[in-house]
């Protein structure tokens, strides 16, 4: 496994690579969710993983500074799975005077985009830069960040990017909590309470299977369940069209049921797709 810290070195290695390249962009502090993407990427001849906590996708009051980091641990986890780990520096990704941004309109307006202004501009920009540097055949993203997958897919089509994007299923803890680097922020009580999120998403799926099509009814039942958990503070719960990501009144598959909920200082997101 080669660890590469400069864009020049990454490009040089890419030029020497034959066959297909699978790429998994991450912000590090890896867990089984990330590793599931890396394992899937092994369907390529070469696997590249990036570790980069991208400052431009965090709002001024968000957790960029405190975002968990543990590079030695990450590298040990990747050792047997990855050929190249790309870890660029901020100064090279965003040098002084940096002024070019990728903005996807429409589907970035709701959900995460509405509650984290500027987030998807940062995501779309850094993903474009990383794809330009690494030049993968296929890139792998987690369905855990459903809106991010939709934004990147739309961007890749509309900017004529020549690669395949693959969305991988959400990996969960035994109690259903979606794995996330941010779960480490939760204290034991918050961690126990956080299991309510997947229960609420599962409830939505069950109600739909039992014939309930009214989004408001399902949202109210989900809200009532989450409110039984005193440590949970709902940021949003949404049932949206799976393609446009706009809220719907009547649930028609594919529908994206998604939520953001705070436990203390920790903001967790999760989703399921109906149909
Ligand atoms: P992050 O390091 O949080 O930026 O995540 C890097 C990639 O891993 C993104 O494509 C995420 O959607 C994906 N990912 C994060 N958590 C999970 C999970 N629990 N299951 C599957 N993929 C995940």
Coordinates of C-alpha atoms and ligand atoms in Angstrom, one line a residue:
X1 CA 0.0 0.0 0.0
X2 CA 1.4 3.4 -1.0
X3 CA 0.5 6.5 1.0
X4 CA 0.5 9.6 -1.3
X5 CA 0.3 13.2 0.0
X6 CA 0.8 15.3 -3.2
X7 CA -1.3 15.7 -6.3
X8 CA 1.7 15.3 -8.5
X9 CA 2.7 11.9 -6.9
X10 CA -1.0 10.7 -7.2
X11 CA -1.0 11.6 -10.9
X12 CA 2.3 9.9 -11.5
X13 CA 1.1 6.7 -9.9
X14 CA -2.2 6.9 -11.9
X15 CA -0.3 7.2 -15.1
X16 CA 1.6 4.0 -14.2
X17 CA -1.6 2.1 -13.5
X18 CA -3.0 -0.4 -16.0
X19 CA -6.5 -1.8 -16.0
X20 CA -9.5 -0.4 -14.0
X21 CA -9.2 1.9 -10.9
X22 CA -11.8 1.9 -8.2
X23 CA -11.9 5.0 -6.0
X24 CA -13.4 5.5 -2.5
X25 CA -13.4 9.1 -1.2
X26 CA -13.6 9.4 2.6
X27 CA -13.0 11.8 5.4
X28 CA -11.2 9.1 7.5
X29 CA -11.9 7.8 11.0
X30 CA -12.9 4.7 9.1
X31 CA -15.5 2.1 10.1
X32 CA -17.1 -0.9 8.6
X33 CA -19.3 1.3 6.4
X34 CA -16.2 2.7 4.7
X35 CA -14.6 -0.7 4.5
X36 CA -17.7 -2.1 2.7
X37 CA -17.1 0.4 -0.1
X38 CA -13.4 -0.5 -0.2
X39 CA -14.2 -4.2 -0.4
X40 CA -16.7 -3.6 -3.2
X41 CA -14.0 -1.4 -5.0
X42 CA -11.8 -4.5 -5.1
X43 CA -13.7 -5.5 -8.2
X44 CA -11.2 -3.2 -10.0
X45 CA -7.5 -3.9 -10.7
X46 CA -6.4 -1.1 -8.4
X47 CA -8.1 0.4 -5.4
X48 CA -7.5 4.1 -4.3
X49 CA -8.9 5.5 -1.1
X50 CA -8.7 9.1 -0.2
X51 CA -8.7 10.5 3.3
X52 CA -9.4 14.2 3.4
X53 CA -11.5 16.2 5.8
X54 CA -12.7 18.7 3.4
X55 CA -13.0 22.1 5.1
X56 CA -15.3 23.6 2.4
X57 CA -18.2 21.3 3.1
X58 CA -18.4 22.3 6.8
X59 CA -20.4 25.4 7.9
X60 CA -18.7 28.0 10.2
X61 CA -20.5 26.6 13.2
X62 CA -20.0 22.9 12.3
X63 CA -17.5 20.4 13.6
X64 CA -14.6 20.7 11.1
X65 CA -12.0 21.3 13.9
X66 CA -13.3 18.6 16.1
X67 CA -14.1 16.0 13.4
X68 CA -12.5 12.7 14.6
X69 CA -9.1 11.9 13.0
X70 CA -6.8 8.9 13.5
X71 CA -4.6 8.4 10.5
X72 CA -2.4 5.5 11.9
X73 CA -5.6 3.5 12.7
X74 CA -7.1 4.3 9.3
X75 CA -3.9 3.1 7.5
X76 CA -3.8 -0.1 9.5
X77 CA -7.5 -0.8 8.5
X78 CA -6.7 -0.2 4.8
X79 CA -3.4 -2.0 4.6
X80 CA -4.7 -5.3 3.3
X81 CA -7.5 -3.8 1.1
X82 CA -6.0 -0.8 -0.7
X83 CA -3.3 -0.1 -3.2
X84 CA -3.0 3.6 -2.8
X85 CA -4.1 6.0 0.0
X86 CA -4.3 9.6 -1.1
X87 CA -4.1 12.2 1.7
X88 CA -3.8 15.7 0.2
X89 CA -3.1 18.8 2.3
X90 CA -5.5 21.7 2.5
X91 CA -2.8 24.1 1.2
X92 CA -2.6 22.1 -2.1
X93 CA -6.3 21.4 -2.4
X94 CA -7.3 25.1 -1.7
X95 CA -4.3 27.3 -2.2
X96 CA -4.5 31.0 -1.4
X97 CA -6.8 32.8 -3.9
X98 CA -8.7 29.5 -4.6
X99 CA -12.0 30.6 -6.4
X100 CA -13.6 27.8 -8.4
X101 CA -16.7 26.1 -7.2
X102 CA -19.1 23.4 -8.5
X103 CA -22.7 24.0 -7.7
X104 CA -25.6 21.6 -8.3
X105 CA -29.0 23.4 -8.1
X106 CA -32.4 21.8 -7.6
X107 CA -31.8 18.6 -5.6
X108 CA -29.4 20.4 -3.2
X109 CA -32.2 22.8 -2.0
X110 CA -34.0 20.5 0.4
X111 CA -33.0 18.1 3.2
X112 CA -29.3 18.4 4.1
X113 CA -28.9 21.3 1.7
X114 CA -31.6 23.3 3.5
X115 CA -30.2 22.8 6.9
X116 CA -26.4 22.9 5.9
X117 CA -26.1 25.9 3.5
X118 CA -23.1 25.6 1.3
X119 CA -22.5 21.9 2.2
X120 CA -23.1 20.5 -1.2
X121 CA -21.1 23.2 -3.0
X122 CA -18.2 22.0 -0.9
X123 CA -18.9 18.3 -1.5
X124 CA -19.4 18.7 -5.3
X125 CA -16.2 20.8 -5.6
X126 CA -14.0 18.4 -3.6
X127 CA -15.4 15.3 -5.3
X128 CA -14.8 16.9 -8.7
X129 CA -11.2 17.8 -7.7
X130 CA -10.6 14.3 -6.3
X131 CA -12.0 12.6 -9.4
X132 CA -9.9 14.8 -11.7
X133 CA -6.8 13.9 -9.6
X134 CA -7.4 10.2 -9.2
X135 CA -9.0 9.5 -12.6
X136 CA -11.0 6.4 -11.5
X137 CA -12.9 4.0 -13.7
X138 CA -15.5 3.6 -10.9
X139 CA -16.2 5.6 -7.7
X140 CA -18.0 4.2 -4.7
X141 CA -20.4 6.1 -2.4
X142 CA -22.6 5.1 0.6
X143 CA -26.4 5.2 0.4
X144 CA -26.2 6.5 4.0
X145 CA -25.6 9.9 2.5
X146 CA -28.5 9.5 0.0
X147 CA -28.7 13.1 -1.1
X148 CA -24.9 13.2 -1.6
X149 CA -25.2 10.2 -3.9
X150 CA -28.0 11.9 -5.9
X151 CA -26.0 15.2 -6.2
X152 CA -22.8 13.5 -7.3
X153 CA -24.7 11.3 -9.9
X154 CA -26.4 14.3 -11.3
X155 CA -23.2 16.3 -11.4
X156 CA -21.3 13.5 -13.1
X157 CA -23.9 13.2 -15.8
X158 CA -24.3 16.9 -16.4
X159 CA -20.5 17.6 -16.4
X160 CA -20.0 14.6 -18.8
X161 CA -17.7 12.8 -16.4
X162 CA -16.4 9.6 -17.9
X163 CA -16.8 7.1 -15.0
X164 CA -19.2 4.8 -13.3
X165 CA -20.7 5.8 -9.9
X166 CA -21.8 3.0 -7.6
X167 CA -24.0 3.5 -4.5
X168 CA -23.5 0.9 -1.7
X169 CA -25.9 -0.1 1.0
X170 CA -25.8 1.4 4.5
X171 CA -23.9 -0.7 7.0
X172 CA -25.5 -0.7 10.5
X173 CA -24.6 -1.5 14.1
X174 CA -26.5 -4.5 15.6
X175 CA -29.2 -2.2 17.0
X176 CA -29.8 -0.6 13.5
X177 CA -27.8 2.7 14.1
X178 CA -26.1 3.6 10.8
X179 CA -22.3 3.5 11.2
X180 CA -20.8 7.0 11.1
X181 CA -17.5 8.6 12.2
X182 CA -19.6 11.0 14.2
X183 CA -21.1 8.2 16.4
X184 CA -17.9 8.5 18.5
X185 CA -19.3 11.8 19.8
X186 CA -22.3 10.1 21.5
X187 CA -22.1 9.5 25.2
X188 CA -23.5 6.1 26.3
X189 CA -27.0 7.3 26.9
X190 CA -27.2 9.2 23.6
X191 CA -25.8 6.1 21.9
X192 CA -28.6 4.0 23.3
X193 CA -31.2 6.5 22.4
X194 CA -29.9 6.9 18.8
X195 CA -31.3 3.4 18.0
X196 CA -34.7 5.1 17.7
X197 CA -33.7 6.5 14.3
X198 CA -33.6 3.2 12.5
X199 CA -36.8 2.2 14.4
X200 CA -38.6 5.2 13.0
X201 CA -37.3 4.5 9.4
X202 CA -38.4 0.9 9.8
X203 CA -41.8 2.0 11.0
X204 CA -42.2 4.1 7.9
X205 CA -41.4 1.0 5.7
X206 CA -43.9 -1.1 7.7
X207 CA -46.7 1.4 7.5
X208 CA -46.2 1.6 3.7
X209 CA -46.2 -2.2 3.4
X210 CA -49.5 -2.2 5.3
X211 CA -51.0 0.1 2.8
X212 CA -50.5 3.6 4.2
X213 CA -49.7 6.0 1.4
X214 CA -50.3 9.3 3.1
X215 CA -46.9 10.9 3.9
X216 CA -48.2 13.2 6.7
X217 CA -49.6 10.2 8.6
X218 CA -46.4 8.3 8.3
X219 CA -44.3 11.4 9.3
X220 CA -46.5 11.9 12.4
X221 CA -46.1 8.3 13.5
X222 CA -42.3 8.6 13.0
X223 CA -42.2 11.9 14.9
X224 CA -44.2 10.4 17.8
X225 CA -41.8 7.5 18.1
X226 CA -38.7 9.7 18.0
X227 CA -40.2 12.0 20.6
X228 CA -40.5 9.1 23.0
X229 CA -36.7 9.4 23.2
X230 CA -36.0 12.4 25.4
X231 CA -32.4 13.0 24.1
X232 CA -33.5 13.3 20.5
X233 CA -34.0 16.7 18.8
X234 CA -35.5 16.4 15.3
X235 CA -33.8 18.7 12.7
X236 CA -36.0 17.3 9.9
X237 CA -37.9 14.2 8.8
X238 CA -38.9 14.0 5.2
X239 CA -40.6 11.7 2.7
X240 CA -39.5 12.8 -0.7
X241 CA -39.6 11.6 -4.3
X242 CA -36.7 9.3 -4.8
X243 CA -35.6 11.2 -8.0
X244 CA -36.3 14.9 -7.4
X245 CA -35.9 14.7 -3.5
X246 CA -38.9 17.0 -3.2
X247 CA -41.3 16.3 -0.4
X248 CA -44.4 14.3 -1.4
X249 CA -47.9 14.1 -0.1
X250 CA -48.6 10.6 -1.4
X251 CA -45.9 7.9 -1.1
X252 CA -45.0 6.3 -4.4
X253 CA -42.0 4.2 -4.8
X254 CA -39.2 5.0 -5.0
X255 CA -39.6 7.4 -2.1
X256 CA -36.7 8.5 0.1
X257 CA -37.5 8.6 3.8
X258 CA -34.8 10.6 5.5
X259 CA -34.0 12.4 8.7
X260 CA -31.5 14.4 10.6
X261 CA -31.7 14.3 14.4
X262 CA -29.5 15.8 17.1
X263 CA -28.4 14.0 20.2
X264 CA -26.7 16.6 22.3
X265 CA -24.1 18.2 20.0
X266 CA -24.1 15.3 17.6
X267 CA -26.1 15.6 14.4
X268 CA -27.0 12.2 12.9
X269 CA -28.6 11.5 9.5
X270 CA -30.1 8.3 8.1
X271 CA -32.5 7.1 5.5
X272 CA -34.3 4.2 3.8
X273 CA -35.8 3.9 0.4
X274 CA -39.4 2.7 0.0
X275 CA -40.0 0.5 -3.0
Ligands
LIG1 P1 -17.3 10.1 5.0 O1 -16.0 9.7 5.5 O2 -18.4 10.2 6.1 O3 -17.3 11.2 4.1 O4 -17.9 8.9 4.2 C1 -17.2 8.4 3.1 C2 -18.1 7.5 2.3 O5 -18.5 6.4 3.1 C3 -19.3 8.2 1.8 O6 -19.6 7.7 0.5 C4 -20.4 7.7 2.8 O7 -21.7 7.7 2.3 C5 -19.9 6.3 3.0 N1 -20.4 5.8 4.3 C6 -20.4 6.4 5.5 N2 -21.0 5.7 6.5 C7 -21.5 4.6 5.8 C8 -22.3 3.5 6.2 N3 -22.7 3.3 7.5 N4 -22.6 2.5 5.3 C9 -22.2 2.7 4.0 N5 -21.4 3.7 3.6 C10 -21.1 4.6 4.5

